[in-house]
Amino acid sequence: TPDDPSRAIIQGIGELLERLNMPASNVDYLAHGTTVATNTLIERTGAKTGLLVTEGFGDLLEIGNQMRPSLYNLQRPKPEPLVPGELRQEVQERVYASGAIRTPLDETSLNAAVEQLRAADVEAVAICFLFSFVNPEHERIARDAVQAMLPNAYVTASHEIVPEFREYPRLSTTVLNAYLGPVMKRYLSNFHASIAAMGIRNDPYVTQSNGGILSVNECIHTPIRTAMSGPSAGVIAAAHLGKLTGFDNLITLDLGGTSADISLIYQGEPLMSVERTVEDFPARIPMLDIVTIGAGGGSIAWLDAGGALKVGPRSAGAVPGPACYQRGGTLPTVSDANLVLGRMSKEGLLGGTMPLDVAAAEEAVQKHIAD
């Protein structure tokens, strides 16, 4: 239910309670993993985001640092920044590494920058000034100005998300948080209201990227911490199963609709990292060491200009979904290929309660790939 992902969860909880003949008021604890943030980043469907930075640092988001994922591949394209150049606004201010103010914040410059973002009709604003983790005064003033001039915008200031040094990862993490903010806020607000309407009295929790849990309010404030929410829940479960069955060293594969997530469990413990890349963007938050690729069951197969077969990152999602799901999808996906190859049962999924259309899968593969 991509129009409102919480609907599918509510339906599932309702079916479970009905099967157990249990009233919703009996539920003591509810937590869930979500791939809403993950999929938003993979498919680039986040909020239109503006950025306020120290004067002279408008291109830092694009310049990045000296880390090169493919050192000898001169043709490898860099990821498109989540904030385009025209939405990156510079503000006259400067703080020394000691926290002393070198250039006081120029409010005329600030107001002009925010006015540019308002004219562009942005949904979210990220604020990242130099050395604000030592002295956040200027960022606080900027945050208040944005909230006053754009009362409906989602605002993220770097000192609230990543109050530590390393300029580019701090900037990148702040932008990611703002980009995800409006999407996650809508989703979690709907989810929270829906479970209350069902009669579940306790507030729900959300799995975060390090395998722990967050309250809904904290998740709305720092949605970047859920960038690996769904995948991390799977890794924690795999580690638990490994302990129960006596296997200490495991490689996990979690194949979803939009992505495939791979992780290593070594000597019974999942590996942790505090500086990872999410869709090629640095994210300086604690998270399980999970590699995500755009190759889920709904990932669409296509031919590039040279006729080579490619899969993903675009996904058919749940709607219209793979051709075989009979929900209006016509493009070939990984699920359609698996059905054509006989790897998925022609009797359907979920014990036969979800039938699959073999002919539609074959037609999609034939028309768009094989021919």
mmCIF file of C-alpha atoms in Angstrom:
data_model
loop_
_atom_site.group_PDB
_atom_site.id
_atom_site.type_symbol
_atom_site.label_atom_id
_atom_site.label_comp_id
_atom_site.label_asym_id
_atom_site.label_seq_id
_atom_site.Cartn_x
_atom_site.Cartn_y
_atom_site.Cartn_z
ATOM 1 C CA THR A 1 0.000 0.000 0.000
ATOM 2 C CA PRO A 2 2.541 2.626 -1.146
ATOM 3 C CA ASP A 3 -0.003 5.465 -0.911
ATOM 4 C CA ASP A 4 0.054 4.868 2.862
ATOM 5 C CA PRO A 5 2.435 2.064 3.989
ATOM 6 C CA SER A 6 0.810 1.958 7.435
ATOM 7 C CA ARG A 7 -2.405 0.523 5.930
ATOM 8 C CA ALA A 8 -0.756 -2.813 5.157
ATOM 9 C CA ILE A 9 0.616 -3.094 8.705
ATOM 10 C CA ILE A 10 -2.751 -2.233 10.264
ATOM 11 C CA GLN A 11 -4.414 -4.861 8.090
ATOM 12 C CA GLY A 12 -1.822 -7.443 9.141
ATOM 13 C CA ILE A 13 -2.205 -6.642 12.847
ATOM 14 C CA GLY A 14 -5.992 -6.850 12.471
ATOM 15 C CA GLU A 15 -5.781 -10.279 10.831
ATOM 16 C CA LEU A 16 -3.436 -11.558 13.553
ATOM 17 C CA LEU A 17 -5.727 -10.338 16.353
ATOM 18 C CA GLU A 18 -8.742 -11.868 14.602
ATOM 19 C CA ARG A 19 -6.955 -15.197 14.180
ATOM 20 C CA LEU A 20 -6.057 -15.200 17.889
ATOM 21 C CA ASN A 21 -9.528 -13.919 18.859
ATOM 22 C CA MET A 22 -7.830 -11.236 20.939
ATOM 23 C CA PRO A 23 -8.998 -7.649 21.561
ATOM 24 C CA ALA A 24 -6.612 -4.888 20.488
ATOM 25 C CA SER A 25 -6.566 -3.547 24.047
ATOM 26 C CA ASN A 26 -4.606 -6.681 25.085
ATOM 27 C CA VAL A 27 -1.545 -5.647 23.043
ATOM 28 C CA ASP A 28 1.192 -4.644 25.517
ATOM 29 C CA TYR A 29 4.023 -3.933 23.074
ATOM 30 C CA LEU A 30 4.201 -3.123 19.373
ATOM 31 C CA ALA A 31 7.357 -2.501 17.348
ATOM 32 C CA HIS A 32 7.974 -2.760 13.634
ATOM 33 C CA GLY A 33 10.755 -2.493 11.121
ATOM 34 C CA THR A 34 10.117 -0.308 8.098
ATOM 35 C CA THR A 35 11.724 0.060 4.694
ATOM 36 C CA VAL A 36 9.943 3.352 3.936
ATOM 37 C CA ALA A 37 13.158 5.368 4.471
ATOM 38 C CA THR A 38 15.303 2.813 2.620
ATOM 39 C CA ASN A 39 12.999 2.741 -0.400
ATOM 40 C CA THR A 40 12.645 6.531 -0.421
ATOM 41 C CA LEU A 41 16.426 6.854 -0.796
ATOM 42 C CA ILE A 42 16.754 4.059 -3.365
ATOM 43 C CA GLU A 43 13.960 5.439 -5.550
ATOM 44 C CA ARG A 44 14.760 9.143 -4.886
ATOM 45 C CA THR A 45 11.181 9.955 -3.854
ATOM 46 C CA GLY A 46 11.977 12.109 -0.805
ATOM 47 C CA ALA A 47 10.992 15.700 -0.096
ATOM 48 C CA LYS A 48 12.067 18.715 -2.151
ATOM 49 C CA THR A 49 14.885 19.874 0.126
ATOM 50 C CA GLY A 50 16.717 23.174 0.503
ATOM 51 C CA LEU A 51 20.086 23.681 2.199
ATOM 52 C CA LEU A 52 21.634 26.530 4.195
ATOM 53 C CA VAL A 53 25.445 26.450 4.504
ATOM 54 C CA THR A 54 28.292 28.760 5.502
ATOM 55 C CA GLU A 55 29.281 31.207 2.767
ATOM 56 C CA GLY A 56 31.767 29.556 0.421
ATOM 57 C CA PHE A 57 30.591 26.003 1.110
ATOM 58 C CA GLY A 58 27.640 25.792 -1.296
ATOM 59 C CA ASP A 59 29.263 23.086 -3.414
ATOM 60 C CA LEU A 60 30.585 20.897 -0.597
ATOM 61 C CA LEU A 61 27.653 18.507 -1.000
ATOM 62 C CA GLU A 62 28.781 17.871 -4.580
ATOM 63 C CA ILE A 63 32.561 18.022 -4.026
ATOM 64 C CA GLY A 64 32.445 15.518 -1.153
ATOM 65 C CA ASN A 65 35.797 14.218 0.036
ATOM 66 C CA GLN A 66 38.702 12.212 -1.360
ATOM 67 C CA MET A 67 37.009 8.833 -0.857
ATOM 68 C CA ARG A 68 36.591 7.133 -4.228
ATOM 69 C CA PRO A 69 34.536 3.906 -4.310
ATOM 70 C CA SER A 70 36.118 2.895 -7.642
ATOM 71 C CA LEU A 71 39.576 4.419 -7.651
ATOM 72 C CA TYR A 72 40.577 3.274 -11.149
ATOM 73 C CA ASN A 73 37.180 3.645 -12.833
ATOM 74 C CA LEU A 74 37.275 7.091 -14.417
ATOM 75 C CA GLN A 75 33.808 6.634 -15.942
ATOM 76 C CA ARG A 76 31.936 5.851 -12.725
ATOM 77 C CA PRO A 77 29.278 8.576 -12.311
ATOM 78 C CA LYS A 78 28.970 10.362 -8.976
ATOM 79 C CA PRO A 79 25.529 10.218 -7.342
ATOM 80 C CA GLU A 80 23.272 13.174 -8.083
ATOM 81 C CA PRO A 81 23.105 15.373 -4.945
ATOM 82 C CA LEU A 82 19.785 15.232 -3.111
ATOM 83 C CA VAL A 83 19.800 19.049 -3.089
ATOM 84 C CA PRO A 84 20.356 20.649 -6.530
ATOM 85 C CA GLY A 85 22.573 23.712 -6.881
ATOM 86 C CA GLU A 86 19.756 26.261 -7.031
ATOM 87 C CA LEU A 87 18.412 25.066 -3.665
ATOM 88 C CA ARG A 88 21.783 25.354 -1.872
ATOM 89 C CA GLN A 89 21.930 28.796 -0.255
ATOM 90 C CA GLU A 90 25.017 30.342 1.363
ATOM 91 C CA VAL A 91 24.739 32.472 4.517
ATOM 92 C CA GLN A 92 27.298 35.011 5.702
ATOM 93 C CA GLU A 93 28.610 33.627 9.004
ATOM 94 C CA ARG A 94 31.740 31.864 10.250
ATOM 95 C CA VAL A 95 32.742 30.107 13.466
ATOM 96 C CA TYR A 96 36.321 29.097 14.336
ATOM 97 C CA ALA A 97 37.184 25.512 15.288
ATOM 98 C CA SER A 98 37.463 26.752 18.887
ATOM 99 C CA GLY A 99 33.833 27.891 18.819
ATOM 100 C CA ALA A 100 34.742 31.594 18.771
ATOM 101 C CA ILE A 101 32.747 33.628 16.257
ATOM 102 C CA ARG A 102 34.829 35.029 13.416
ATOM 103 C CA THR A 103 31.969 36.469 11.332
ATOM 104 C CA PRO A 104 28.654 37.196 13.096
ATOM 105 C CA LEU A 105 25.575 35.783 11.390
ATOM 106 C CA ASP A 106 24.266 38.342 8.896
ATOM 107 C CA GLU A 107 20.479 38.224 9.288
ATOM 108 C CA THR A 108 19.881 40.063 6.019
ATOM 109 C CA SER A 109 21.844 37.347 4.211
ATOM 110 C CA LEU A 110 19.973 34.658 6.173
ATOM 111 C CA ASN A 111 16.523 36.080 5.426
ATOM 112 C CA ALA A 112 17.357 36.438 1.738
ATOM 113 C CA ALA A 113 18.507 32.802 1.602
ATOM 114 C CA VAL A 114 15.370 31.536 3.349
ATOM 115 C CA GLU A 115 13.219 33.688 1.046
ATOM 116 C CA GLN A 116 14.848 31.975 -1.963
ATOM 117 C CA LEU A 117 13.906 28.576 -0.518
ATOM 118 C CA ARG A 118 10.366 29.743 0.206
ATOM 119 C CA ALA A 119 10.009 30.959 -3.390
ATOM 120 C CA ALA A 120 11.185 27.505 -4.553
ATOM 121 C CA ASP A 121 8.429 25.917 -2.429
ATOM 122 C CA VAL A 122 10.705 23.455 -0.599
ATOM 123 C CA GLU A 123 9.176 20.900 1.793
ATOM 124 C CA ALA A 124 12.282 20.496 3.957
ATOM 125 C CA VAL A 125 15.350 22.535 4.912
ATOM 126 C CA ALA A 126 18.743 21.250 6.084
ATOM 127 C CA ILE A 127 21.076 23.619 7.971
ATOM 128 C CA CYS A 128 24.796 22.878 8.294
ATOM 129 C CA PHE A 129 27.248 25.608 9.273
ATOM 130 C CA LEU A 130 30.974 25.233 9.799
ATOM 131 C CA PHE A 131 31.937 24.099 13.342
ATOM 132 C CA SER A 132 28.357 24.332 14.600
ATOM 133 C CA PHE A 133 28.968 21.167 16.620
ATOM 134 C CA VAL A 134 31.255 23.287 18.846
ATOM 135 C CA ASN A 135 29.093 26.420 18.875
ATOM 136 C CA PRO A 136 25.531 25.917 17.523
ATOM 137 C CA GLU A 137 24.382 29.519 18.092
ATOM 138 C CA HIS A 138 24.210 30.439 14.392
ATOM 139 C CA GLU A 139 22.398 27.244 13.452
ATOM 140 C CA ARG A 140 19.798 27.871 16.156
ATOM 141 C CA ILE A 141 19.150 31.390 14.825
ATOM 142 C CA ALA A 142 18.866 30.016 11.281
ATOM 143 C CA ARG A 143 16.531 27.221 12.408
ATOM 144 C CA ASP A 144 14.234 29.735 14.146
ATOM 145 C CA ALA A 145 14.225 31.945 11.037
ATOM 146 C CA VAL A 146 13.284 29.033 8.780
ATOM 147 C CA GLN A 147 10.506 27.919 11.133
ATOM 148 C CA ALA A 148 9.131 31.479 11.217
ATOM 149 C CA MET A 149 9.237 32.030 7.442
ATOM 150 C CA LEU A 150 8.382 28.447 6.372
ATOM 151 C CA PRO A 151 6.091 27.197 9.162
ATOM 152 C CA ASN A 152 5.115 24.046 7.252
ATOM 153 C CA ALA A 153 8.653 22.988 6.293
ATOM 154 C CA TYR A 154 10.516 20.148 7.993
ATOM 155 C CA VAL A 155 13.762 21.554 9.446
ATOM 156 C CA THR A 156 16.965 19.711 10.391
ATOM 157 C CA ALA A 157 19.988 21.440 11.959
ATOM 158 C CA SER A 158 23.266 19.502 11.944
ATOM 159 C CA HIS A 159 24.087 20.128 15.630
ATOM 160 C CA GLU A 160 20.901 18.238 16.568
ATOM 161 C CA ILE A 161 21.647 15.218 14.368
ATOM 162 C CA VAL A 162 25.451 14.848 14.120
ATOM 163 C CA PRO A 163 27.182 17.085 16.695
ATOM 164 C CA GLU A 164 30.690 15.986 15.742
ATOM 165 C CA PHE A 165 33.485 16.865 13.341
ATOM 166 C CA ARG A 166 34.020 15.687 9.718
ATOM 167 C CA GLU A 167 32.336 18.345 7.639
ATOM 168 C CA TYR A 168 31.158 16.373 4.615
ATOM 169 C CA PRO A 169 29.650 13.353 6.459
ATOM 170 C CA ARG A 170 27.913 15.762 8.872
ATOM 171 C CA LEU A 171 26.476 17.745 5.967
ATOM 172 C CA SER A 172 25.441 14.614 4.079
ATOM 173 C CA THR A 173 23.723 13.089 7.139
ATOM 174 C CA THR A 174 21.839 16.333 7.814
ATOM 175 C CA VAL A 175 20.619 16.503 4.205
ATOM 176 C CA LEU A 176 19.541 12.846 4.274
ATOM 177 C CA ASN A 177 17.562 13.472 7.470
ATOM 178 C CA ALA A 178 15.757 16.490 5.990
ATOM 179 C CA TYR A 179 15.095 14.658 2.706
ATOM 180 C CA LEU A 180 13.410 11.789 4.596
ATOM 181 C CA GLY A 181 11.647 13.924 7.202
ATOM 182 C CA PRO A 182 8.302 14.799 5.536
ATOM 183 C CA VAL A 183 7.869 11.277 4.107
ATOM 184 C CA MET A 184 8.497 9.565 7.461
ATOM 185 C CA LYS A 185 6.412 12.122 9.365
ATOM 186 C CA ARG A 186 3.359 11.428 7.165
ATOM 187 C CA TYR A 187 3.854 7.683 7.392
ATOM 188 C CA LEU A 188 4.387 7.496 11.159
ATOM 189 C CA SER A 189 1.621 9.972 11.983
ATOM 190 C CA ASN A 190 -0.815 7.818 9.991
ATOM 191 C CA PHE A 191 0.500 4.657 11.644
ATOM 192 C CA HIS A 192 0.240 6.118 15.147
ATOM 193 C CA ALA A 193 -3.322 7.347 14.570
ATOM 194 C CA SER A 194 -4.417 4.058 12.977
ATOM 195 C CA ILE A 195 -3.275 1.794 15.807
ATOM 196 C CA ALA A 196 -4.922 4.116 18.332
ATOM 197 C CA ALA A 197 -8.154 3.886 16.313
ATOM 198 C CA MET A 198 -7.867 0.062 16.444
ATOM 199 C CA GLY A 199 -7.851 0.216 20.232
ATOM 200 C CA ILE A 200 -4.146 -0.465 20.864
ATOM 201 C CA ARG A 201 -3.360 1.740 23.850
ATOM 202 C CA ASN A 202 0.433 1.642 23.892
ATOM 203 C CA ASP A 203 2.580 3.849 21.684
ATOM 204 C CA PRO A 204 4.415 1.887 18.964
ATOM 205 C CA TYR A 205 8.170 1.698 18.449
ATOM 206 C CA VAL A 206 10.238 1.614 15.271
ATOM 207 C CA THR A 207 13.355 -0.497 14.741
ATOM 208 C CA GLN A 208 16.376 1.698 14.074
ATOM 209 C CA SER A 209 19.428 1.012 11.953
ATOM 210 C CA ASN A 210 21.554 -0.329 14.826
ATOM 211 C CA GLY A 211 18.975 -3.003 15.706
ATOM 212 C CA GLY A 212 17.524 -1.117 18.694
ATOM 213 C CA ILE A 213 14.192 0.720 18.846
ATOM 214 C CA LEU A 214 12.973 4.337 18.688
ATOM 215 C CA SER A 215 9.768 6.029 19.794
ATOM 216 C CA VAL A 216 7.604 7.469 17.023
ATOM 217 C CA ASN A 217 8.374 11.063 18.070
ATOM 218 C CA GLU A 218 12.127 10.427 18.088
ATOM 219 C CA CYS A 219 11.852 8.710 14.715
ATOM 220 C CA ILE A 220 10.040 11.716 13.218
ATOM 221 C CA HIS A 221 12.836 13.962 14.547
ATOM 222 C CA THR A 222 15.687 11.736 13.286
ATOM 223 C CA PRO A 223 14.338 9.570 10.432
ATOM 224 C CA ILE A 224 17.869 8.934 9.101
ATOM 225 C CA ARG A 225 18.275 6.539 12.034
ATOM 226 C CA THR A 226 15.711 4.268 10.323
ATOM 227 C CA ALA A 227 17.522 4.160 6.965
ATOM 228 C CA MET A 228 18.283 0.471 7.653
ATOM 229 C CA SER A 229 15.280 -0.229 9.911
ATOM 230 C CA GLY A 230 13.701 -3.151 8.068
ATOM 231 C CA PRO A 231 16.999 -4.798 7.080
ATOM 232 C CA SER A 232 18.435 -4.443 10.625
ATOM 233 C CA ALA A 233 15.444 -6.290 12.095
ATOM 234 C CA GLY A 234 16.195 -9.193 9.741
ATOM 235 C CA VAL A 235 19.869 -9.277 10.759
ATOM 236 C CA ILE A 236 18.999 -9.276 14.483
ATOM 237 C CA ALA A 237 16.557 -12.149 13.855
ATOM 238 C CA ALA A 238 19.210 -14.082 11.897
ATOM 239 C CA ALA A 239 21.748 -13.616 14.722
ATOM 240 C CA HIS A 240 19.162 -14.915 17.216
ATOM 241 C CA LEU A 241 18.398 -17.943 15.035
ATOM 242 C CA GLY A 242 22.135 -18.565 14.670
ATOM 243 C CA LYS A 243 22.527 -18.737 18.443
ATOM 244 C CA LEU A 244 19.569 -21.122 18.743
ATOM 245 C CA THR A 245 20.939 -23.457 16.055
ATOM 246 C CA GLY A 246 24.649 -23.232 16.893
ATOM 247 C CA PHE A 247 25.836 -21.319 13.808
ATOM 248 C CA ASP A 248 28.139 -18.423 14.735
ATOM 249 C CA ASN A 249 29.205 -17.224 11.284
ATOM 250 C CA LEU A 250 26.428 -16.350 8.857
ATOM 251 C CA ILE A 251 25.817 -14.362 5.703
ATOM 252 C CA THR A 252 22.261 -13.037 5.628
ATOM 253 C CA LEU A 253 20.221 -12.254 2.502
ATOM 254 C CA ASP A 254 16.994 -10.322 2.932
ATOM 255 C CA LEU A 255 15.173 -10.017 -0.394
ATOM 256 C CA GLY A 256 12.352 -7.491 -0.341
ATOM 257 C CA GLY A 257 10.230 -5.737 -2.932
ATOM 258 C CA THR A 258 12.620 -2.898 -3.782
ATOM 259 C CA SER A 259 15.992 -3.942 -2.376
ATOM 260 C CA ALA A 260 18.158 -6.895 -1.425
ATOM 261 C CA ASP A 261 20.089 -6.550 1.839
ATOM 262 C CA ILE A 262 23.240 -8.536 2.623
ATOM 263 C CA SER A 263 25.029 -8.678 5.972
ATOM 264 C CA LEU A 264 27.698 -10.634 7.844
ATOM 265 C CA ILE A 265 27.332 -12.112 11.336
ATOM 266 C CA TYR A 266 30.765 -12.974 12.733
ATOM 267 C CA GLN A 267 31.194 -15.083 15.887
ATOM 268 C CA GLY A 268 27.528 -14.621 16.708
ATOM 269 C CA GLU A 269 27.516 -10.827 16.495
ATOM 270 C CA PRO A 270 26.354 -8.585 13.628
ATOM 271 C CA LEU A 271 29.010 -6.098 12.511
ATOM 272 C CA MET A 272 28.391 -2.442 13.443
ATOM 273 C CA SER A 273 29.562 0.728 11.731
ATOM 274 C CA VAL A 274 29.296 4.421 12.611
ATOM 275 C CA GLU A 275 30.141 5.782 9.171
ATOM 276 C CA ARG A 276 28.361 4.081 6.326
ATOM 277 C CA THR A 277 27.124 5.134 2.949
ATOM 278 C CA VAL A 278 23.421 4.928 2.197
ATOM 279 C CA GLU A 279 22.820 4.953 -1.553
ATOM 280 C CA ASP A 280 26.376 6.328 -2.006
ATOM 281 C CA PHE A 281 25.832 9.154 0.513
ATOM 282 C CA PRO A 282 27.765 9.144 3.824
ATOM 283 C CA ALA A 283 25.555 8.703 6.893
ATOM 284 C CA ARG A 284 27.330 9.216 10.208
ATOM 285 C CA ILE A 285 25.015 7.257 12.495
ATOM 286 C CA PRO A 286 25.422 3.882 14.245
ATOM 287 C CA MET A 287 24.028 1.134 12.041
ATOM 288 C CA LEU A 288 24.474 -2.541 11.348
ATOM 289 C CA ASP A 289 26.897 -3.172 8.506
ATOM 290 C CA ILE A 290 24.371 -3.977 5.775
ATOM 291 C CA VAL A 291 24.916 -3.641 2.032
ATOM 292 C CA THR A 292 21.748 -2.696 0.148
ATOM 293 C CA ILE A 293 21.395 -3.087 -3.615
ATOM 294 C CA GLY A 294 18.414 -2.212 -5.803
ATOM 295 C CA ALA A 295 17.592 -5.796 -6.702
ATOM 296 C CA GLY A 296 14.362 -6.753 -4.944
ATOM 297 C CA GLY A 297 11.464 -8.815 -6.218
ATOM 298 C CA GLY A 298 9.880 -5.754 -7.810
ATOM 299 C CA SER A 299 13.080 -4.416 -9.412
ATOM 300 C CA ILE A 300 12.427 -3.814 -13.111
ATOM 301 C CA ALA A 301 14.579 -5.389 -15.847
ATOM 302 C CA TRP A 302 15.490 -3.164 -18.805
ATOM 303 C CA LEU A 303 17.937 -2.902 -21.694
ATOM 304 C CA ASP A 304 20.444 -0.045 -21.812
ATOM 305 C CA ALA A 305 21.502 1.877 -24.931
ATOM 306 C CA GLY A 306 23.999 -0.862 -25.792
ATOM 307 C CA GLY A 307 21.451 -3.650 -25.418
ATOM 308 C CA ALA A 308 22.876 -4.963 -22.137
ATOM 309 C CA LEU A 309 20.464 -6.386 -19.554
ATOM 310 C CA LYS A 310 20.085 -4.248 -16.411
ATOM 311 C CA VAL A 311 17.987 -4.768 -13.288
ATOM 312 C CA GLY A 312 16.871 -1.929 -10.977
ATOM 313 C CA PRO A 313 17.102 0.411 -9.237
ATOM 314 C CA ARG A 314 13.594 1.346 -10.458
ATOM 315 C CA SER A 315 10.967 -0.864 -8.873
ATOM 316 C CA ALA A 316 7.396 -1.747 -9.769
ATOM 317 C CA GLY A 317 6.681 -1.536 -6.035
ATOM 318 C CA ALA A 318 3.510 -3.069 -4.652
ATOM 319 C CA VAL A 319 1.329 -1.109 -7.099
ATOM 320 C CA PRO A 320 1.306 -1.821 -9.997
ATOM 321 C CA GLY A 321 3.806 -4.483 -8.885
ATOM 322 C CA PRO A 322 5.281 -7.372 -10.897
ATOM 323 C CA ALA A 323 3.219 -8.447 -13.914
ATOM 324 C CA CYS A 324 2.466 -11.806 -12.271
ATOM 325 C CA TYR A 325 0.794 -10.110 -9.263
ATOM 326 C CA GLN A 326 -2.191 -9.073 -11.435
ATOM 327 C CA ARG A 327 -2.310 -5.520 -10.085
ATOM 328 C CA GLY A 328 -1.770 -3.706 -13.365
ATOM 329 C CA GLY A 329 1.980 -4.200 -13.754
ATOM 330 C CA THR A 330 3.233 -4.910 -17.287
ATOM 331 C CA LEU A 331 7.026 -4.544 -16.940
ATOM 332 C CA PRO A 332 9.264 -7.568 -16.218
ATOM 333 C CA THR A 333 10.634 -7.806 -12.677
ATOM 334 C CA VAL A 334 12.838 -10.189 -10.701
ATOM 335 C CA SER A 335 9.676 -11.914 -9.404
ATOM 336 C CA ASP A 336 8.401 -12.438 -12.947
ATOM 337 C CA ALA A 337 11.766 -13.926 -13.960
ATOM 338 C CA ASN A 338 11.725 -16.301 -10.978
ATOM 339 C CA LEU A 339 8.192 -17.433 -11.867
ATOM 340 C CA VAL A 340 9.142 -17.998 -15.534
ATOM 341 C CA LEU A 341 12.196 -20.010 -14.419
ATOM 342 C CA GLY A 342 10.113 -22.146 -12.057
ATOM 343 C CA ARG A 343 11.844 -20.885 -8.909
ATOM 344 C CA MET A 344 8.548 -19.558 -7.567
ATOM 345 C CA SER A 345 5.544 -21.856 -7.235
ATOM 346 C CA LYS A 346 2.931 -21.530 -9.944
ATOM 347 C CA GLU A 347 0.384 -22.398 -7.265
ATOM 348 C CA GLY A 348 0.884 -18.903 -5.836
ATOM 349 C CA LEU A 349 2.286 -17.314 -2.683
ATOM 350 C CA LEU A 350 1.183 -17.373 0.964
ATOM 351 C CA GLY A 351 -0.077 -20.938 0.817
ATOM 352 C CA GLY A 352 -1.936 -20.321 -2.431
ATOM 353 C CA THR A 353 -3.977 -17.408 -1.072
ATOM 354 C CA MET A 354 -2.112 -15.022 -3.415
ATOM 355 C CA PRO A 355 -2.381 -16.444 -6.958
ATOM 356 C CA LEU A 356 0.255 -15.645 -9.589
ATOM 357 C CA ASP A 357 -0.329 -15.122 -13.334
ATOM 358 C CA VAL A 358 2.334 -17.159 -15.171
ATOM 359 C CA ALA A 359 1.152 -16.017 -18.627
ATOM 360 C CA ALA A 360 1.442 -12.339 -17.677
ATOM 361 C CA ALA A 361 5.001 -12.886 -16.385
ATOM 362 C CA GLU A 362 6.013 -14.712 -19.582
ATOM 363 C CA GLU A 363 4.483 -11.984 -21.755
ATOM 364 C CA ALA A 364 6.323 -9.221 -19.863
ATOM 365 C CA VAL A 365 9.696 -10.969 -20.161
ATOM 366 C CA GLN A 366 9.087 -11.875 -23.814
ATOM 367 C CA LYS A 367 7.935 -8.417 -24.917
ATOM 368 C CA HIS A 368 10.371 -6.177 -23.035
ATOM 369 C CA ILE A 369 13.506 -8.352 -22.812
ATOM 370 C CA ALA A 370 13.542 -11.519 -24.933
ATOM 371 C CA ASP A 371 12.271 -10.003 -28.211
#
